[in-house]
Structures are given as C-alpha cells and as structure tokens.
PDB file of C-alpha atoms in Angstrom:
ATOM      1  CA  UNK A   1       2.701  27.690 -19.644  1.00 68.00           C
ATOM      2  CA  UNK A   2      -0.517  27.376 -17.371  1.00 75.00           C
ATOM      3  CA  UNK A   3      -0.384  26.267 -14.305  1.00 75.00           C
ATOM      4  CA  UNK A   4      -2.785  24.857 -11.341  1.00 78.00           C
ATOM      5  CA  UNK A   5      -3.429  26.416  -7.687  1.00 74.00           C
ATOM      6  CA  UNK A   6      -2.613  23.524  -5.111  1.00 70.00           C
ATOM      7  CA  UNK A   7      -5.010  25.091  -2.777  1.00 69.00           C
ATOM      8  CA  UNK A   8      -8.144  25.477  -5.155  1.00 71.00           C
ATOM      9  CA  UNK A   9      -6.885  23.362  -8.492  1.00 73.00           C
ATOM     10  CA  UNK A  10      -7.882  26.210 -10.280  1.00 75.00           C
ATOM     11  CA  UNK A  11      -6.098  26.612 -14.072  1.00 80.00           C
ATOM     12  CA  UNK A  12      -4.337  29.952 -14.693  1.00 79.00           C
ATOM     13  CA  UNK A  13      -2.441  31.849 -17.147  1.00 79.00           C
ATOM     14  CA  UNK A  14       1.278  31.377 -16.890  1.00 75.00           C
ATOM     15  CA  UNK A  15       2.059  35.108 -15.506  1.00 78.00           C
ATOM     16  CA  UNK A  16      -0.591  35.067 -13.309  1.00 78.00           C
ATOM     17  CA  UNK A  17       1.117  36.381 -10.216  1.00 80.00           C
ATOM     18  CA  UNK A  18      -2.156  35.045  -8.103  1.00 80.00           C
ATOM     19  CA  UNK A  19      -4.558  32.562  -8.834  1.00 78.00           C
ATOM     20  CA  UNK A  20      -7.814  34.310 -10.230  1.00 78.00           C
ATOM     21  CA  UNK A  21      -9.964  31.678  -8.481  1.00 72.00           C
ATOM     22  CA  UNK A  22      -8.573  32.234  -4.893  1.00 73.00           C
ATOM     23  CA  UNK A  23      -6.222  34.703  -4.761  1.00 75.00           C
ATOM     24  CA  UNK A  24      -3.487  32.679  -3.102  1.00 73.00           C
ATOM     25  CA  UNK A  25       0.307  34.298  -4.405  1.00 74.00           C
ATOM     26  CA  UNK A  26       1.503  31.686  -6.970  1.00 69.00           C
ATOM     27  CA  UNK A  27       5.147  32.476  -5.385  1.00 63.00           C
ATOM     28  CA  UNK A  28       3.922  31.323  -1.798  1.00 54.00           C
ATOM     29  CA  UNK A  29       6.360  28.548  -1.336  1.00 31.00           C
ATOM     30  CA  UNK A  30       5.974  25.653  -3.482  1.00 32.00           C
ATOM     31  CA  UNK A  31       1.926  26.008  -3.510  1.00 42.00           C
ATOM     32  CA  UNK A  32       1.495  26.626  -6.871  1.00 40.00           C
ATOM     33  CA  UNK A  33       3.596  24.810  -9.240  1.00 48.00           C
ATOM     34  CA  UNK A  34       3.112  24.070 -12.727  1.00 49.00           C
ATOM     35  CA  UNK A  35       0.787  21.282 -13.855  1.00 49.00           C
ATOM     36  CA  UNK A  36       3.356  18.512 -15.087  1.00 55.00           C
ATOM     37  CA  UNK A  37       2.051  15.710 -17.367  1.00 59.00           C
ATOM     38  CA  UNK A  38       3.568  12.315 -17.047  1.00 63.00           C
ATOM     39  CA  UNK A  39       4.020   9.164 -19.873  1.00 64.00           C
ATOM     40  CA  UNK A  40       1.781   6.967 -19.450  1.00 68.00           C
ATOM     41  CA  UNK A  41       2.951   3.609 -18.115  1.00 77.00           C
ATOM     42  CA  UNK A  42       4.420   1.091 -20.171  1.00 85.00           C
ATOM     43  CA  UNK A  43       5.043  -1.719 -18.443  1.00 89.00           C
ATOM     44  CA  UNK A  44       3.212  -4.222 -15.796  1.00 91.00           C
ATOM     45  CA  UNK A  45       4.868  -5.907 -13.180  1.00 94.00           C
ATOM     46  CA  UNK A  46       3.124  -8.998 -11.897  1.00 94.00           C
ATOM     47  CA  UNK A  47       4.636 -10.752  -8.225  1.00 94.00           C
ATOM     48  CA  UNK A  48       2.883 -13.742  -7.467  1.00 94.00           C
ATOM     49  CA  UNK A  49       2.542 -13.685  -4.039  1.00 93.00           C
ATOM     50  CA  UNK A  50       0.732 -17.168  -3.004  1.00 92.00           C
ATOM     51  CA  UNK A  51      -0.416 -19.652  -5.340  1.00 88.00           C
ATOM     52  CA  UNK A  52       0.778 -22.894  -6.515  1.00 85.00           C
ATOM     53  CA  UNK A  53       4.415 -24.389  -5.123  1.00 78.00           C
ATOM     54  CA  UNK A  54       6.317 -22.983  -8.046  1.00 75.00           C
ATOM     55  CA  UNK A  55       4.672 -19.944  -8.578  1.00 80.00           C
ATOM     56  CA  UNK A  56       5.264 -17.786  -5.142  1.00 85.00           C
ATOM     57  CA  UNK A  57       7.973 -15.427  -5.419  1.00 88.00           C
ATOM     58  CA  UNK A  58       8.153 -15.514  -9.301  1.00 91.00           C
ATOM     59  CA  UNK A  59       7.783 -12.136 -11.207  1.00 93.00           C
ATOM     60  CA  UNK A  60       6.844 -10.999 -14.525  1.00 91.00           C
ATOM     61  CA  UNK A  61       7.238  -8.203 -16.454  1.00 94.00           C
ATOM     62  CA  UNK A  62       5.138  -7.506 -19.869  1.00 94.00           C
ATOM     63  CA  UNK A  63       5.199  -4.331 -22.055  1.00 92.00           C
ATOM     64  CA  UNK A  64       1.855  -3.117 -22.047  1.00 88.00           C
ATOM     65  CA  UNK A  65       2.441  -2.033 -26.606  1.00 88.00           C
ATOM     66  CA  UNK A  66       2.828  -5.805 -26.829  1.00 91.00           C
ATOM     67  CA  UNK A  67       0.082  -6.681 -24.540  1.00 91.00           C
ATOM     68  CA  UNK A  68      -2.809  -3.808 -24.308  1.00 91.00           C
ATOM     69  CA  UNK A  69      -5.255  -6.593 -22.718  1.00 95.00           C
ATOM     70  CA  UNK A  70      -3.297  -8.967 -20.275  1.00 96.00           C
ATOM     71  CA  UNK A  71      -5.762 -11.983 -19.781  1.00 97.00           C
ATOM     72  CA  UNK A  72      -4.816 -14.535 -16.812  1.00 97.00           C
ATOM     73  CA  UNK A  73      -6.187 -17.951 -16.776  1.00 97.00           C
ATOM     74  CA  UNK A  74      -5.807 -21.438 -16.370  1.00 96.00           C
ATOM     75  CA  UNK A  75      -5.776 -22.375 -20.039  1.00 97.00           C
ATOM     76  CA  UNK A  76      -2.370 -21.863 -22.455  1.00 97.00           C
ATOM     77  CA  UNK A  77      -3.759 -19.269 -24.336  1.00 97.00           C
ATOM     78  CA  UNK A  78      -3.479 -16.547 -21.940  1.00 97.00           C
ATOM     79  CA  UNK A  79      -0.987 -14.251 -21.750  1.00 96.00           C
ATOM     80  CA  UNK A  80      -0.652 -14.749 -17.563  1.00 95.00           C
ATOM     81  CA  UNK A  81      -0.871 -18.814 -17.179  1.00 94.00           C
ATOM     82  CA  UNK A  82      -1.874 -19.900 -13.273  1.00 94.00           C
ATOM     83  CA  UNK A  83      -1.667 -23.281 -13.360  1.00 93.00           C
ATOM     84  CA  UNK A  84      -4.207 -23.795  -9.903  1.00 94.00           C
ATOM     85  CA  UNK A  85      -7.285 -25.853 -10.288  1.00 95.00           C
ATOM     86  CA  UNK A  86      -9.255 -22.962  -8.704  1.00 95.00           C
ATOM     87  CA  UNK A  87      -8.709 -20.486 -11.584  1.00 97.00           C
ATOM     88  CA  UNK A  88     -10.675 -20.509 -14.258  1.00 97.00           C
ATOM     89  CA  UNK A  89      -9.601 -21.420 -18.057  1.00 98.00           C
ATOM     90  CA  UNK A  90     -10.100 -17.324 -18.966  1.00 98.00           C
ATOM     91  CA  UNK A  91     -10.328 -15.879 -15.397  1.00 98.00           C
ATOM     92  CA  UNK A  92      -9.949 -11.956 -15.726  1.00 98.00           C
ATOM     93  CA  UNK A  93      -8.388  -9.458 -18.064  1.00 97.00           C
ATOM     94  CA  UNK A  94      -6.174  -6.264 -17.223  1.00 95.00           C
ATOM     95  CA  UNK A  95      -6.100  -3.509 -19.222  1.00 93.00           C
ATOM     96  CA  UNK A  96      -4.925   0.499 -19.003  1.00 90.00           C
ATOM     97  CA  UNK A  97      -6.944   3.309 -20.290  1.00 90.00           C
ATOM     98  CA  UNK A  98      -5.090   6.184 -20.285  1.00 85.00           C
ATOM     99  CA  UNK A  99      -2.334   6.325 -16.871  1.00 83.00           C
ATOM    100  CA  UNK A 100      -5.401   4.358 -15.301  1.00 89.00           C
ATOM    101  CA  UNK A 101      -4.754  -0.080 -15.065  1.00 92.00           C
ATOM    102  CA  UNK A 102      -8.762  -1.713 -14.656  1.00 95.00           C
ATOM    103  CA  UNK A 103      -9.514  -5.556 -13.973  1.00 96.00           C
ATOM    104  CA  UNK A 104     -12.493  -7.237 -15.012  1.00 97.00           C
ATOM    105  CA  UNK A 105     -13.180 -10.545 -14.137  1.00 98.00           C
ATOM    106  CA  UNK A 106     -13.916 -13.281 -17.157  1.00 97.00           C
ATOM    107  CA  UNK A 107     -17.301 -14.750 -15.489  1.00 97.00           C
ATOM    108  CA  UNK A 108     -14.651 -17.031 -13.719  1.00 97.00           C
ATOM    109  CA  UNK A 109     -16.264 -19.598 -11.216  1.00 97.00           C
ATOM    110  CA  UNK A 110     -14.619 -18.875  -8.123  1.00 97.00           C
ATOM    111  CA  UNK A 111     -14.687 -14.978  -8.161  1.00 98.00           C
ATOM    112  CA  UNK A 112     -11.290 -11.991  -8.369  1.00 98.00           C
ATOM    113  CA  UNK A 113     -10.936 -10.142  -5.613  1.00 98.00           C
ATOM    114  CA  UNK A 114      -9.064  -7.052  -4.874  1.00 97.00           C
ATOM    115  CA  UNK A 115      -7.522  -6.215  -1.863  1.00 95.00           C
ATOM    116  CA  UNK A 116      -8.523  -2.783  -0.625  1.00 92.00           C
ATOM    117  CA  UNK A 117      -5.985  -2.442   2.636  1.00 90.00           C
ATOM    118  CA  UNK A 118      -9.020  -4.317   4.929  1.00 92.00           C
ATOM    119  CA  UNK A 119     -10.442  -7.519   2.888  1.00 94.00           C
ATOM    120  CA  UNK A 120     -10.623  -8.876  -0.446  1.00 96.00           C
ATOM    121  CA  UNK A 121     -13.841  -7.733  -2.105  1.00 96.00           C
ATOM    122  CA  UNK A 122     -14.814  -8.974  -5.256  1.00 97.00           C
ATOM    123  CA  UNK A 123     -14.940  -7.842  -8.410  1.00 96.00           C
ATOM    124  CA  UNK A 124     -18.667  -7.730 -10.239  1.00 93.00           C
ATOM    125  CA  UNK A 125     -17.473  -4.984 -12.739  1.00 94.00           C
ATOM    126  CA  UNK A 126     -14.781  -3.500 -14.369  1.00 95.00           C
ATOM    127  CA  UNK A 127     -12.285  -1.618 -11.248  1.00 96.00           C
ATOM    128  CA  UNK A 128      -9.802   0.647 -11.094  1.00 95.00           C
ATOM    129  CA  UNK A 129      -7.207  -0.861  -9.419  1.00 94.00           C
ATOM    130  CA  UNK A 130      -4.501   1.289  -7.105  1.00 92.00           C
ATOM    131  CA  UNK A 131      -0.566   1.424  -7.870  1.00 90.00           C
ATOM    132  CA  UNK A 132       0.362  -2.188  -6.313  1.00 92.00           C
ATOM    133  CA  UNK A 133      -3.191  -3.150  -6.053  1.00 95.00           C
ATOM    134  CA  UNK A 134      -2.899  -6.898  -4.656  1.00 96.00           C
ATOM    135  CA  UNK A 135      -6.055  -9.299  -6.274  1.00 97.00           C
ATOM    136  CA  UNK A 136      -6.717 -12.982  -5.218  1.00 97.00           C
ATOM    137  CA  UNK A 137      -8.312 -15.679  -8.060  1.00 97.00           C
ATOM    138  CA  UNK A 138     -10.434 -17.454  -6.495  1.00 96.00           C
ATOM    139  CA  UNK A 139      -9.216 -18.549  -2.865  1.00 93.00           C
ATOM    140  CA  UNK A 140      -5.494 -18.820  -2.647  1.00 93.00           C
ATOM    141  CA  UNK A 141      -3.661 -17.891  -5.948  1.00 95.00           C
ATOM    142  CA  UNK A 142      -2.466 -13.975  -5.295  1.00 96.00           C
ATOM    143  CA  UNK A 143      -0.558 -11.520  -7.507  1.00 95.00           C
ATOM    144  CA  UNK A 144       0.430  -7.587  -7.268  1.00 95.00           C
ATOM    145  CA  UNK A 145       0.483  -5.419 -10.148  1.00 93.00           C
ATOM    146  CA  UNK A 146       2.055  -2.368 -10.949  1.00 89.00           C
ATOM    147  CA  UNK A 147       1.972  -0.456 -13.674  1.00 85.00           C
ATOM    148  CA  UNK A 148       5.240   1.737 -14.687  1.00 84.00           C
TER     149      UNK A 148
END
C-alpha cells in the first residue's frame, strides 16, 4: 500500500522507510500515515435555521441516490419546499460531485447567499460549499447543510 508524507504530501511506495521527496523517516511519530480513502457522503442534512413561523428548528434528511440534484424553491415541485414569499418558485439547486456538495443559484430574484464565518456573500456561480456551510434565500429564510 502507498502512502503520503504529511510534511511534503509526497506519494511513496509502501516500504519506503523515508519519503523519497523529503527524506523525513515514515516511522517519525504519526507523520506519515497511510493515505485513507473515505465513502463518499450519502446523505444531506438540511436545519432550517430562520425562515417562516413553522419552519425554524425543523430538519430534513434526504439520501443523496434518491436525490442527486436537491432543488429548493417556493413552488411544489421541488424537492426542498420554503414556503416564504421572498424565495423564488425554483430558487437554487444542491448537488455533490464526488465527496464535494456545490450550490448554484436558479436566477432567483432575491439572490443565495452563503455564509463564509464574516457575511453572507452571494452566490453568482456554482460554489463549493464547506461541511455545515449556512446559506440565506433571499433576506431571512436560512438553512445549514451537511453532507454525511
């Protein structure tokens, strides 16, 4: 099995003793250790977290093989339904590729923004968005996701 130098990221053989890049001892504490691939997630958790009266607090939890593209929106035939006069009929669509979750927004009149631990900026294009990335449609409706 290969595995990757912590200090460098180089790849090397399995019984490398030293990584060929740096030279730093693959048995130097827990420095080097083998490069371990995870599943990617298969599930999305949604929190609303402000929005209409009903909807703050609620949770939902969809399994991303049923739903590869999770579009939110005012109108019924979305998969996330925000019933707030604010958010558009098709608002924005969530997605993974690969481990990776991305948000585009729909066109939607009054903008999806994404938190980034400062201010909401918005979104003109598709984004990555961060484990628990919080995201506002339009000014007061507000949901985290995170993908599992």
């Amino acid at each position: 099995m290969s595995w990757t130098c912590s200090i460098c990221g180089g790849e090397n053989e399995g019984d490398s003793p030293a990584c060929t890049s740096c030279g730093v001892s693959r048995v130097e504490g827990t420095k080097n250790l083998p490069k371990q691939s995870s599943p990617p997630p298969s599930k999305l958790k949604v929190e609303f977290i402000n929005g209409p009266s009903t909807l703050p607090g609620s949770k939902v939890e969809l399994e991303l093989s049923t739903f590869p593209k999770v579009t939110i929106g005012r109108g019924t035939e979305n998969v996330i339904i925000v019933p707030d006069p604010e958010v558009s009929r098709k608002h924005a669509t969530l997605y993974m590729e690969g481990d990776e979750l991305f948000l585009e927004d729909s066109s939607s009149t009054n903008g999806t923004y994404v938190y980034d631990g400062e201010s909401f900026k918005k979104v003109e294009k598709k984004t990555k968005l961060p484990q628990g990335a919080v995201v506002k449609l339009g000014s007061f409706t507000t949901l985290k996701f995170t993908a599992e």
